[in-house]
Amino acid sequence: MIEHKVTRPMAMLLQDPSIRDADGDHLHEDWPFPLDTDYLLGTGSSKFVVRDVDHLDNPVFDSADWSDPGLTLTYDEFNKAPAERPLLENAQFHQVNAFAVAGHTLRAFEEALGREIQWRHGGPLVIRPHAFEGANAYYDGMSPSLNFGYFRSPIRSATVWTCLSHDIVAHELGHAVFDSFRPLFLYSAELDAAALHESLGDLLALFSALEHPAVVERIFAESGGDMRRPTLISGLAEEFGIGLRGSGSAYLRSALEGPPYDQADKEPHARSTVWTAAVYDILVELVAAVLEADCPDPGGRRDLESFKQAVVTATRRLRRMTLRALSYVPPTGVTMPVLARMVYEADQRLFPNDALSRDIAQRVFERRALWDEALVFTSPGIGLDFQDWDTLGVGARAALVAQHADALRIPAGPGVRLLTPQLTTAVRDADAARSGVETGAVTERYLHYAYELIVQQEVWGENGPELVGVSLFNGGTLVLDDGWNDVLLVTDPPAYSEDLGADSPAQSAFRRAVSRFQQTHRSALETLRAPRTDAPGSAGVRVLHDRPGCPFAVKAVGGGALRFVRRRCDIAEHLRAVGSSPGTLRVTGWRGPVNR
């Protein structure tokens, strides 16, 4: 982590307000905002701006000017406010907390990724800490913004502010990050892409919490160092559930209960637990391995300091290992087995002489039916042809990708639309999970390309059933080393060994992907074939299918083909879906003014 010379401490809670330390205080910390690399102007920076307005942009609470050098934004300063303005009811503390949690979480993601995130609509991202009155929070990609609700608890006779939940802020930020990092996932026909969107939010909340000694101390006190026992880190947003029902259990987001991949629910929120649980299993085993390697204890009992050291080390390594694998995934979609292989491959690239973490990951992935040896990522040997990329114009870059269409498994044929390719570079520090292993830095480049194909689908038209075009986006990532040698080719749809023997490997993989999509979403596709009343949408848009529990809405834009557009969730839908019985989705009550 980069050490900044000039910072401004900003207060943030490390868990929900209902969780306190041994002295009865909230788990808290002051996040050092980096003034040497960013700015504070009003209530904003280059990454985020806090607007204390409702969802219609009408003012709610006043804000201070954070650039005022005489203003102190620390936890202690907020906590010593007069009794008539207690900490949890202080709107300006809410503003600072949401900003600090988002900034802290984003910095950790960027550090693992090896580069900065640019918001898909340009920065900064808007944070509305009091966007509406209701038991919800959501990311709106159209604004774009993070929107947090508040509600009067019928159980506790107190107001629950979702912007004070570290977990909820981090989870919703995860949607914003993934939406900017992989914007075409919005149109992915792959069910796992929607589930991974949810899982990433939960994992960012998990990783963010485990970086803080106060949280690790609480875990040790609750579990005695046994991370397989449920603790505060295996649940998400307990304050939310406590406020509604007096107990967090009904809404508890357990990372320990996810099923194996071959038993995964089709509902994307419930399906997300497959990946979240796998990563948590890796964390548990990695902590045990670090303790065994660096803090041997034949007596079988661990002290707090060795446990804290092991958790922080393992979390840092796991966060980097899982998040940097996202650079390898195609820009249009990915399956969980492909991502599992990329976690392994990315770690092998960075730590060729330290297999501890990836060996643990492989064992967990095999146990959870996420490891598929039949997947093929063989590089085509064309990397050196791209070494003049920076000197080429937009058209010449696209032409270079088109020239290698066969090698990149881009299907040939009329109507294929090649989108503008992108090439990014990342430099990552290589810190080992075990002491005594050499460290350094690795530079990688990623060629991301995408294309659009139209397939035929029967829907209910004005005169009954009719065939219409459906737009599908696919693509790939060519991973190159510092010398422009390609080392991996990862495609969407993924390639299997059987595809390589086909006349057209790309067409073979595409046919299998379409068949998988039709089988997975059979009930939703049947809905399209039934008589319907189109829902109104924005100008030029008809919504043919949009219901909770389905990972996408079907929309017709203008006179073009139909598109399967991933539905963006809110936190209430996520927690309720995960808390429901397997295969069941219960979404009732107020859901918030979410812009679909």
Coordinates of C-alpha atoms in Angstrom, one line a residue:
M1 CA 0.0 0.0 0.0
I2 CA 1.3 3.4 -0.9
E3 CA 2.3 5.6 2.0
H4 CA 1.1 9.2 1.5
K5 CA 3.0 12.1 3.0
V6 CA 0.1 14.6 3.2
T7 CA -3.3 13.2 4.4
R8 CA -6.5 14.3 6.0
P9 CA -8.0 12.0 8.6
M10 CA -11.7 11.2 7.9
A11 CA -13.9 9.2 10.3
M12 CA -15.4 5.9 9.3
L13 CA -17.1 3.0 11.0
L14 CA -15.5 -0.4 10.4
Q15 CA -18.7 -2.4 10.8
D16 CA -22.4 -1.6 11.4
P17 CA -23.1 0.8 14.3
S18 CA -24.7 -2.1 16.3
I19 CA -21.3 -3.8 16.6
R20 CA -19.0 -2.4 19.4
D21 CA -15.7 -3.1 20.9
A22 CA -14.9 -4.4 24.4
D23 CA -15.2 -0.8 25.8
G24 CA -18.6 -0.3 24.2
D25 CA -17.4 2.0 21.5
H26 CA -18.1 1.7 17.8
L27 CA -15.5 -0.1 15.8
H28 CA -13.9 2.9 14.0
E29 CA -10.9 4.3 12.3
D30 CA -9.8 7.5 10.7
W31 CA -9.1 7.0 7.0
P32 CA -6.1 9.1 5.7
F33 CA -7.4 10.8 2.6
P34 CA -4.3 11.4 0.3
L35 CA -4.0 15.1 -0.2
D36 CA -0.7 14.7 -2.0
T37 CA -2.3 12.8 -4.9
D38 CA -5.9 14.1 -4.8
Y39 CA -7.9 17.1 -3.7
L40 CA -10.8 18.0 -1.4
L41 CA -13.2 20.6 -2.8
G42 CA -16.5 21.2 -1.0
T43 CA -17.5 17.6 -0.2
G44 CA -15.8 15.9 -3.1
S45 CA -12.6 14.7 -4.7
S46 CA -11.5 13.3 -8.1
K47 CA -13.2 10.0 -7.2
F48 CA -16.3 10.9 -5.2
V49 CA -18.6 13.8 -4.5
V50 CA -21.1 13.7 -1.6
R51 CA -24.4 15.4 -2.4
D52 CA -26.8 15.4 0.6
V53 CA -29.9 15.4 -1.6
D54 CA -32.8 13.1 -2.2
H55 CA -33.2 11.0 -5.3
L56 CA -34.7 14.0 -7.0
D57 CA -31.7 16.1 -6.1
N58 CA -33.6 18.2 -3.5
P59 CA -31.5 19.2 -0.5
V60 CA -31.8 17.1 2.7
F61 CA -29.1 18.1 5.1
D62 CA -26.4 20.9 5.1
S63 CA -22.8 20.0 4.4
A64 CA -19.5 21.6 5.5
D65 CA -16.6 22.6 3.2
W66 CA -14.0 19.8 3.7
S67 CA -11.3 21.9 2.1
D68 CA -11.4 24.3 5.1
P69 CA -8.1 23.7 6.9
G70 CA -9.7 24.6 10.2
L71 CA -12.3 21.8 10.0
T72 CA -11.6 18.5 11.8
L73 CA -13.2 15.4 10.4
T74 CA -11.9 12.7 12.8
Y75 CA -14.0 10.2 14.7
D76 CA -13.1 11.8 18.0
E77 CA -14.2 15.2 16.9
F78 CA -17.6 14.0 15.8
N79 CA -18.0 11.8 18.9
K80 CA -17.6 14.7 21.3
A81 CA -20.5 16.6 19.8
P82 CA -23.2 17.9 22.2
A83 CA -25.8 15.5 23.5
E84 CA -28.5 17.0 21.3
R85 CA -26.4 16.0 18.3
P86 CA -25.2 12.4 19.0
L87 CA -22.8 10.7 16.6
L88 CA -25.2 8.4 14.8
E89 CA -27.7 11.2 14.2
N90 CA -25.1 13.6 12.9
A91 CA -25.8 14.0 9.1
Q92 CA -22.3 15.5 8.5
F93 CA -20.8 12.4 10.1
H94 CA -22.9 10.3 7.8
Q95 CA -21.5 12.2 4.8
V96 CA -17.9 11.7 5.9
N97 CA -18.3 8.0 6.8
A98 CA -19.8 7.1 3.4
F99 CA -17.1 9.0 1.6
A100 CA -14.3 7.5 3.7
V101 CA -15.5 3.9 3.4
A102 CA -16.0 4.3 -0.4
G103 CA -12.5 5.8 -0.7
H104 CA -10.8 3.2 1.4
T105 CA -12.5 0.3 -0.4
L106 CA -11.7 1.8 -3.9
R107 CA -8.1 2.3 -3.0
A108 CA -7.7 -1.3 -2.0
F109 CA -9.3 -2.5 -5.2
E110 CA -7.0 -0.3 -7.4
E111 CA -4.0 -1.5 -5.5
A112 CA -4.8 -5.1 -6.3
L113 CA -5.7 -4.2 -9.9
G114 CA -2.4 -2.3 -10.5
R115 CA -4.1 0.7 -12.0
E116 CA -6.8 3.3 -11.3
I117 CA -10.5 2.9 -12.0
Q118 CA -12.1 5.4 -14.3
W119 CA -15.9 5.7 -13.8
R120 CA -17.8 4.7 -16.9
H121 CA -19.5 8.1 -17.2
G122 CA -16.4 10.1 -16.1
G123 CA -15.7 11.0 -12.5
P124 CA -16.4 11.6 -9.8
L125 CA -19.1 9.2 -8.6
V126 CA -22.0 10.8 -6.7
I127 CA -22.8 9.6 -3.1
R128 CA -26.2 10.4 -1.7
P129 CA -26.1 9.4 2.0
H130 CA -29.8 10.3 2.5
A131 CA -31.3 9.7 -0.9
F132 CA -34.7 8.4 0.3
E133 CA -36.7 7.2 3.3
G134 CA -36.9 3.4 3.1
A135 CA -35.1 0.2 4.0
N136 CA -32.8 0.0 1.0
A137 CA -29.7 1.2 -0.8
Y138 CA -28.6 0.9 -4.4
Y139 CA -26.2 1.8 -7.2
D140 CA -27.7 3.7 -10.1
G141 CA -25.5 3.3 -13.2
M142 CA -27.6 5.9 -15.1
S143 CA -26.8 8.8 -12.7
P144 CA -24.2 7.3 -11.8
S145 CA -24.5 7.3 -8.0
L146 CA -24.6 5.4 -4.8
N147 CA -27.9 6.0 -3.0
F148 CA -28.5 5.2 0.6
G149 CA -31.9 5.0 2.4
Y150 CA -32.9 5.4 6.0
F151 CA -35.8 4.0 8.0
R152 CA -37.4 4.0 11.4
S153 CA -36.9 0.6 13.0
P154 CA -40.2 -0.8 14.3
I155 CA -38.2 -3.0 16.7
R156 CA -35.7 -0.6 18.1
S157 CA -37.6 2.7 17.9
A158 CA -34.5 4.3 16.3
T159 CA -33.5 5.3 12.8
V160 CA -31.3 3.0 10.8
W161 CA -29.0 4.8 8.4
T162 CA -27.7 2.5 5.6
C163 CA -24.9 4.9 4.8
L164 CA -23.4 4.1 8.2
S165 CA -23.0 0.4 7.3
H166 CA -19.5 -0.3 6.2
D167 CA -20.8 -3.5 4.5
I168 CA -23.6 -1.8 2.5
V169 CA -21.4 1.1 1.3
A170 CA -18.6 -1.4 0.2
H171 CA -21.2 -3.7 -1.4
E172 CA -22.8 -1.0 -3.5
L173 CA -19.4 0.5 -4.4
G174 CA -18.6 -3.0 -5.8
H175 CA -21.4 -2.6 -8.3
A176 CA -20.1 0.8 -9.4
V177 CA -16.5 -0.5 -9.7
F178 CA -17.5 -3.6 -11.7
D179 CA -19.8 -1.6 -13.9
S180 CA -17.0 0.7 -14.8
F181 CA -14.3 -2.0 -15.0
R182 CA -16.5 -4.3 -17.2
P183 CA -19.4 -2.2 -18.5
L184 CA -20.4 -4.8 -21.2
F185 CA -21.2 -7.3 -18.4
L186 CA -24.5 -5.3 -18.3
Y187 CA -25.5 -7.2 -21.5
S188 CA -23.9 -10.6 -20.7
A189 CA -26.0 -13.6 -21.5
E190 CA -24.0 -15.6 -18.9
L191 CA -25.8 -16.1 -15.7
D192 CA -22.5 -16.2 -13.7
A193 CA -21.7 -12.7 -14.7
A194 CA -24.7 -11.3 -12.8
A195 CA -23.8 -13.5 -9.8
L196 CA -20.2 -12.4 -9.8
H197 CA -21.4 -8.8 -9.8
E198 CA -23.1 -9.5 -6.5
S199 CA -20.3 -11.6 -5.1
L200 CA -17.7 -8.9 -5.8
G201 CA -19.7 -6.4 -3.7
D202 CA -19.7 -8.9 -0.7
L203 CA -16.0 -9.7 -1.1
L204 CA -15.1 -6.0 -1.1
A205 CA -17.0 -5.6 2.1
L206 CA -15.2 -8.7 3.6
F207 CA -11.7 -7.6 2.5
S208 CA -12.3 -4.1 3.6
A209 CA -13.3 -5.2 7.1
L210 CA -10.4 -7.6 7.6
E211 CA -7.8 -4.9 7.0
H212 CA -8.5 -3.3 10.4
P213 CA -7.0 -4.7 13.7
A214 CA -10.1 -3.8 15.7
V215 CA -12.2 -6.0 13.5
V216 CA -9.7 -8.9 13.7
E217 CA -9.6 -8.5 17.5
R218 CA -13.4 -8.8 17.6
I219 CA -13.2 -11.9 15.4
F220 CA -10.7 -13.5 17.8
A221 CA -12.8 -12.7 20.8
E222 CA -15.9 -14.3 19.2
S223 CA -14.3 -17.4 17.6
G224 CA -11.0 -18.0 19.6
G225 CA -9.2 -17.9 16.2
D226 CA -11.5 -20.5 14.6
M227 CA -12.6 -18.7 11.4
R228 CA -15.1 -21.5 10.5
R229 CA -17.3 -20.4 13.4
P230 CA -19.8 -17.7 12.3
T231 CA -18.6 -14.2 13.3
L232 CA -19.3 -10.7 12.3
I233 CA -17.2 -11.1 9.1
S234 CA -19.4 -14.0 7.8
G235 CA -22.5 -11.7 7.8
L236 CA -23.4 -8.7 5.8
A237 CA -25.3 -5.7 7.0
E238 CA -26.6 -7.0 10.4
E239 CA -27.8 -3.5 11.3
F240 CA -30.3 -3.8 8.5
G241 CA -31.8 -7.0 9.7
I242 CA -31.7 -5.9 13.4
G243 CA -33.6 -2.8 12.5
L244 CA -36.3 -4.6 10.7
R245 CA -36.8 -7.7 12.7
G246 CA -34.8 -7.3 15.9
S247 CA -32.3 -10.0 14.7
G248 CA -29.7 -10.1 12.0
S249 CA -30.3 -13.8 11.4
A250 CA -33.1 -13.4 8.9
Y251 CA -31.0 -11.1 6.7
L252 CA -27.6 -12.6 7.6
R253 CA -25.4 -12.9 4.5
S254 CA -23.5 -16.0 5.4
A255 CA -20.3 -16.6 3.4
L256 CA -20.1 -20.1 4.9
E257 CA -23.3 -21.6 3.4
G258 CA -22.8 -21.3 -0.4
P259 CA -23.4 -24.5 -2.3
P260 CA -21.0 -26.1 -4.8
Y261 CA -21.2 -24.9 -8.4
D262 CA -23.0 -27.9 -9.7
Q263 CA -25.8 -27.2 -7.2
A264 CA -26.0 -23.5 -7.8
D265 CA -29.3 -21.6 -7.8
K266 CA -30.2 -19.9 -11.0
E267 CA -31.3 -16.7 -9.1
P268 CA -28.2 -14.5 -9.3
H269 CA -28.2 -13.3 -5.7
A270 CA -28.3 -16.8 -4.3
R271 CA -25.9 -18.0 -7.0
S272 CA -23.4 -15.4 -5.9
T273 CA -22.8 -17.4 -2.6
V274 CA -21.1 -20.1 -4.7
W275 CA -18.1 -17.8 -5.4
T276 CA -18.2 -15.9 -2.1
A277 CA -18.2 -19.1 -0.1
A278 CA -15.3 -20.5 -2.2
V279 CA -13.2 -17.4 -1.6
Y280 CA -14.0 -17.5 2.2
D281 CA -12.9 -21.2 2.3
I282 CA -9.6 -20.2 0.7
L283 CA -9.2 -17.5 3.3
V284 CA -9.8 -19.9 6.2
E285 CA -7.2 -22.4 4.8
L286 CA -4.7 -19.6 3.9
V287 CA -4.9 -18.2 7.5
A288 CA -4.2 -21.7 8.9
A289 CA -1.3 -22.1 6.5
V290 CA 0.3 -18.8 7.3
L291 CA -0.1 -19.5 11.1
E292 CA 1.6 -22.9 10.6
A293 CA 4.4 -21.4 8.5
D294 CA 5.1 -18.2 10.3
C295 CA 3.7 -18.7 13.8
P296 CA 4.1 -22.4 14.7
D297 CA 2.3 -23.4 17.9
P298 CA 2.5 -27.1 18.8
G299 CA 0.1 -26.5 21.7
G300 CA -2.7 -25.8 19.3
R301 CA -3.6 -22.5 20.8
R302 CA -2.9 -19.1 19.1
D303 CA -2.5 -15.8 20.8
L304 CA -4.2 -12.7 19.5
E305 CA -1.1 -11.1 17.9
S306 CA -0.1 -14.1 15.8
F307 CA -3.8 -14.5 14.7
K308 CA -4.0 -10.8 13.7
Q309 CA -0.7 -11.1 11.7
A310 CA -1.9 -14.2 9.9
V311 CA -5.4 -12.8 9.1
V312 CA -3.9 -9.5 7.8
T313 CA -1.3 -11.3 5.7
A314 CA -3.7 -13.9 4.3
T315 CA -6.4 -11.3 3.5
R316 CA -4.0 -9.0 1.7
R317 CA -2.7 -11.9 -0.4
L318 CA -6.2 -13.3 -1.1
R319 CA -7.6 -9.9 -2.0
R320 CA -4.8 -9.3 -4.5
M321 CA -5.0 -12.8 -5.9
T322 CA -8.8 -12.7 -6.5
L323 CA -9.1 -9.1 -7.7
R324 CA -6.1 -9.1 -10.1
A325 CA -7.6 -12.1 -11.8
L326 CA -10.4 -9.8 -13.0
S327 CA -7.9 -8.2 -15.4
Y328 CA -7.7 -11.5 -17.2
V329 CA -11.5 -12.0 -17.8
P330 CA -13.1 -11.0 -21.1
P331 CA -14.8 -7.6 -21.3
T332 CA -18.2 -9.2 -22.0
G333 CA -18.7 -11.9 -19.5
V334 CA -17.2 -14.9 -17.6
T335 CA -18.2 -18.1 -15.9
M336 CA -17.1 -19.0 -12.4
P337 CA -14.9 -22.0 -13.6
V338 CA -13.1 -19.6 -16.0
L339 CA -12.5 -17.1 -13.2
A340 CA -11.3 -19.9 -10.9
R341 CA -8.7 -20.9 -13.4
M342 CA -7.7 -17.2 -13.9
V343 CA -7.1 -16.8 -10.1
Y344 CA -4.7 -19.7 -10.4
E345 CA -3.0 -18.4 -13.6
A346 CA -2.6 -14.9 -12.3
D347 CA -1.0 -16.0 -9.1
Q348 CA 1.3 -18.3 -11.0
R349 CA 2.4 -15.4 -13.2
L350 CA 3.2 -13.2 -10.1
F351 CA 4.6 -15.8 -7.8
P352 CA 6.1 -18.6 -9.9
N353 CA 8.2 -19.8 -6.9
D354 CA 5.5 -19.6 -4.2
A355 CA 2.5 -21.9 -4.9
L356 CA 1.0 -21.8 -1.4
S357 CA -2.0 -19.7 -2.1
R358 CA -2.9 -21.1 -5.6
D359 CA -2.5 -24.7 -4.4
I360 CA -5.0 -23.9 -1.6
A361 CA -7.3 -22.2 -4.1
Q362 CA -7.2 -25.1 -6.5
R363 CA -8.1 -27.6 -3.7
V364 CA -11.1 -25.4 -2.7
F365 CA -12.2 -24.9 -6.3
E366 CA -12.1 -28.7 -6.9
R367 CA -14.0 -29.4 -3.8
R368 CA -16.7 -26.9 -4.8
A369 CA -17.0 -28.1 -8.5
L370 CA -15.4 -24.9 -9.8
W371 CA -12.3 -26.4 -11.3
D372 CA -12.6 -27.5 -15.0
E373 CA -9.4 -28.9 -16.6
A374 CA -11.2 -29.0 -20.0
L375 CA -11.0 -25.2 -20.4
V376 CA -8.4 -24.0 -22.9
F377 CA -6.4 -20.8 -22.6
T378 CA -3.6 -21.5 -25.0
S379 CA -2.0 -18.4 -26.3
P380 CA -1.9 -18.1 -30.2
G381 CA 1.6 -16.6 -30.4
I382 CA 0.6 -13.2 -31.9
G383 CA 1.6 -10.9 -29.1
L384 CA 4.6 -9.3 -30.9
D385 CA 2.3 -8.0 -33.6
F386 CA 0.7 -5.6 -31.1
Q387 CA 3.9 -4.0 -29.8
D388 CA 3.3 -0.8 -31.9
W389 CA -0.2 -0.4 -30.5
D390 CA 0.5 3.0 -28.9
T391 CA 1.5 4.5 -32.3
L392 CA -1.7 3.3 -34.1
G393 CA -4.9 5.1 -34.6
V394 CA -8.3 3.8 -33.7
G395 CA -9.0 2.3 -37.1
A396 CA -5.6 0.6 -37.4
R397 CA -6.0 -0.9 -33.9
A398 CA -9.3 -2.4 -34.9
A399 CA -7.8 -3.7 -38.2
L400 CA -5.0 -5.4 -36.3
V401 CA -7.5 -7.3 -34.1
A402 CA -9.6 -8.1 -37.2
Q403 CA -6.5 -9.4 -38.9
H404 CA -6.1 -12.0 -36.1
A405 CA -9.8 -12.8 -35.8
D406 CA -9.2 -16.6 -36.2
A407 CA -6.5 -16.6 -33.6
L408 CA -8.6 -14.6 -31.2
R409 CA -11.6 -16.9 -31.8
I410 CA -13.8 -14.1 -33.3
P411 CA -16.5 -15.8 -35.4
A412 CA -16.5 -14.8 -39.1
G413 CA -19.7 -14.0 -41.0
P414 CA -22.1 -11.2 -42.0
G415 CA -23.3 -8.8 -39.4
V416 CA -20.4 -9.3 -36.9
R417 CA -19.7 -5.9 -35.3
L418 CA -16.3 -5.5 -33.8
L419 CA -16.2 -3.0 -31.0
T420 CA -13.3 -0.7 -30.3
P421 CA -10.5 -2.8 -28.7
Q422 CA -8.6 -1.5 -25.6
L423 CA -5.1 -2.3 -24.4
T424 CA -4.3 -1.6 -20.7
T425 CA -1.1 -2.0 -18.7
A426 CA -0.7 -2.9 -15.0
V427 CA 2.3 -3.0 -12.7
R428 CA 1.9 -5.0 -9.5
D429 CA 4.0 -5.5 -6.5
A430 CA 4.7 -9.2 -5.8
D431 CA 4.5 -9.8 -2.0
A432 CA 4.6 -13.4 -1.0
A433 CA 2.2 -15.1 1.5
R434 CA 5.1 -16.7 3.3
S435 CA 8.1 -15.0 4.8
G436 CA 11.5 -15.5 3.1
V437 CA 10.1 -15.6 -0.5
E438 CA 11.4 -13.1 -3.0
T439 CA 9.3 -10.1 -3.8
G440 CA 9.3 -7.8 -6.8
A441 CA 7.1 -6.2 -9.4
V442 CA 5.5 -7.6 -12.6
T443 CA 4.2 -5.7 -15.6
E444 CA 1.4 -7.2 -17.7
R445 CA -0.6 -5.9 -20.7
Y446 CA -4.2 -6.9 -21.5
L447 CA -5.8 -6.6 -25.0
H448 CA -9.5 -6.5 -24.4
Y449 CA -11.7 -6.9 -27.5
A450 CA -15.5 -7.4 -28.0
Y451 CA -17.9 -8.1 -30.8
E452 CA -21.7 -8.2 -31.3
L453 CA -23.6 -11.0 -33.0
I454 CA -27.3 -11.2 -33.7
V455 CA -29.2 -14.5 -33.1
Q456 CA -32.8 -15.2 -33.9
Q457 CA -35.3 -15.7 -31.1
E458 CA -39.1 -16.2 -31.2
V459 CA -41.1 -13.5 -29.3
W460 CA -44.8 -12.5 -29.3
G461 CA -45.3 -9.8 -31.9
E462 CA -48.3 -7.7 -33.0
N463 CA -49.7 -10.6 -35.0
G464 CA -48.6 -13.5 -32.8
P465 CA -45.2 -15.3 -32.6
E466 CA -42.5 -13.9 -34.8
L467 CA -38.7 -14.2 -35.1
V468 CA -36.6 -11.2 -34.1
G469 CA -32.9 -10.6 -33.7
V470 CA -31.4 -10.7 -30.3
S471 CA -28.1 -8.9 -29.7
L472 CA -25.3 -10.9 -27.9
F473 CA -22.0 -9.5 -26.9
N474 CA -18.9 -11.7 -26.7
G475 CA -15.1 -11.1 -26.7
G476 CA -11.8 -12.0 -25.1
T477 CA -8.7 -10.9 -23.3
L478 CA -5.2 -11.6 -24.6
V479 CA -2.7 -11.4 -21.8
L480 CA 0.8 -10.2 -22.7
D481 CA 4.0 -10.0 -20.6
D482 CA 6.4 -7.0 -20.5
G483 CA 8.1 -8.2 -23.7
W484 CA 4.8 -8.3 -25.6
N485 CA 4.7 -12.1 -25.6
D486 CA 1.2 -13.4 -25.3
V487 CA 0.8 -15.9 -22.4
L488 CA -2.9 -16.5 -22.2
L489 CA -6.1 -16.1 -24.3
V490 CA -9.3 -16.0 -22.3
T491 CA -12.5 -15.9 -24.4
D492 CA -16.2 -15.4 -23.8
P493 CA -17.7 -17.9 -24.6
P494 CA -15.0 -20.0 -23.1
A495 CA -13.1 -22.5 -25.3
Y496 CA -12.9 -26.2 -24.4
S497 CA -10.5 -28.8 -25.7
E498 CA -13.3 -30.2 -27.9
D499 CA -13.6 -26.9 -29.7
L500 CA -10.0 -26.8 -30.9
G501 CA -10.7 -29.8 -33.2
A502 CA -13.7 -28.2 -34.8
D503 CA -13.6 -26.5 -38.3
S504 CA -14.3 -23.2 -36.5
P505 CA -13.4 -23.2 -32.8
A506 CA -15.2 -19.9 -32.3
Q507 CA -18.5 -21.1 -33.8
S508 CA -18.3 -24.3 -31.8
A509 CA -17.9 -22.4 -28.6
F510 CA -20.6 -19.9 -29.6
R511 CA -23.2 -22.7 -30.3
R512 CA -22.5 -24.3 -27.0
A513 CA -22.9 -20.9 -25.2
V514 CA -26.3 -20.2 -26.9
S515 CA -27.5 -23.7 -26.0
R516 CA -26.4 -23.1 -22.3
F517 CA -28.2 -19.8 -22.3
Q518 CA -31.4 -21.2 -23.7
Q519 CA -31.4 -24.1 -21.1
T520 CA -30.6 -21.8 -18.2
H521 CA -33.3 -19.2 -19.0
R522 CA -35.9 -21.4 -20.5
S523 CA -38.8 -20.0 -18.4
A524 CA -37.9 -16.4 -19.1
L525 CA -37.6 -17.1 -22.8
E526 CA -41.0 -18.8 -22.7
T527 CA -42.4 -15.6 -21.3
L528 CA -41.3 -13.8 -24.4
R529 CA -43.3 -16.2 -26.6
A530 CA -46.5 -15.5 -24.6
P531 CA -48.9 -12.5 -25.2
R532 CA -47.8 -9.5 -23.3
T533 CA -48.2 -5.8 -22.7
D534 CA -44.9 -4.0 -23.2
A535 CA -43.8 -1.9 -20.2
P536 CA -43.1 1.7 -20.9
G537 CA -39.5 2.7 -21.0
S538 CA -37.4 5.8 -21.8
A539 CA -37.7 7.4 -25.2
G540 CA -37.2 4.8 -28.0
V541 CA -37.1 1.9 -25.5
R542 CA -39.7 -0.9 -25.0
V543 CA -39.3 -3.3 -22.0
L544 CA -40.5 -6.7 -22.9
H545 CA -39.5 -8.6 -19.8
D546 CA -38.5 -7.4 -16.4
R547 CA -39.2 -9.2 -13.1
P548 CA -37.4 -9.8 -9.8
G549 CA -35.6 -13.1 -9.7
C550 CA -34.5 -13.0 -13.4
P551 CA -31.0 -11.7 -13.9
F552 CA -31.9 -9.6 -17.0
A553 CA -34.6 -7.4 -18.5
V554 CA -35.4 -7.8 -22.2
K555 CA -35.5 -4.4 -24.0
A556 CA -36.0 -3.3 -27.5
V557 CA -34.0 -0.1 -28.3
G558 CA -35.3 1.8 -31.2
G559 CA -35.6 -0.3 -34.3
G560 CA -32.7 -2.6 -33.4
A561 CA -32.4 -6.1 -32.0
L562 CA -33.5 -7.1 -28.5
R563 CA -31.0 -6.9 -25.7
F564 CA -30.8 -8.8 -22.5
V565 CA -29.9 -6.1 -20.0
R566 CA -28.7 -7.2 -16.5
R567 CA -31.1 -6.0 -13.8
R568 CA -29.3 -3.9 -11.2
C569 CA -30.3 -4.9 -7.7
D570 CA -30.7 -3.0 -4.5
I571 CA -29.3 -4.2 -1.2
A572 CA -32.8 -5.3 0.1
E573 CA -33.3 -7.6 -2.8
H574 CA -29.8 -9.0 -2.4
L575 CA -30.2 -9.8 1.3
R576 CA -33.7 -11.2 1.0
A577 CA -32.8 -13.4 -1.9
V578 CA -29.7 -14.8 -0.1
G579 CA -31.7 -15.3 3.1
S580 CA -34.5 -17.2 1.3
S581 CA -34.6 -20.9 0.9
P582 CA -32.6 -22.4 -2.0
G583 CA -34.3 -21.6 -5.3
T584 CA -36.8 -19.2 -3.7
L585 CA -36.9 -15.5 -4.0
R586 CA -39.0 -13.4 -1.6
V587 CA -39.1 -9.7 -2.5
T588 CA -41.8 -7.8 -0.7
G589 CA -42.5 -4.3 0.5
W590 CA -40.8 -1.1 -0.4
R591 CA -38.0 -1.5 -2.9
G592 CA -36.8 2.1 -3.5
P593 CA -37.0 4.4 -6.5
V594 CA -34.5 2.3 -8.5
N595 CA -33.8 3.4 -12.0
R596 CA -33.9 0.3 -14.1

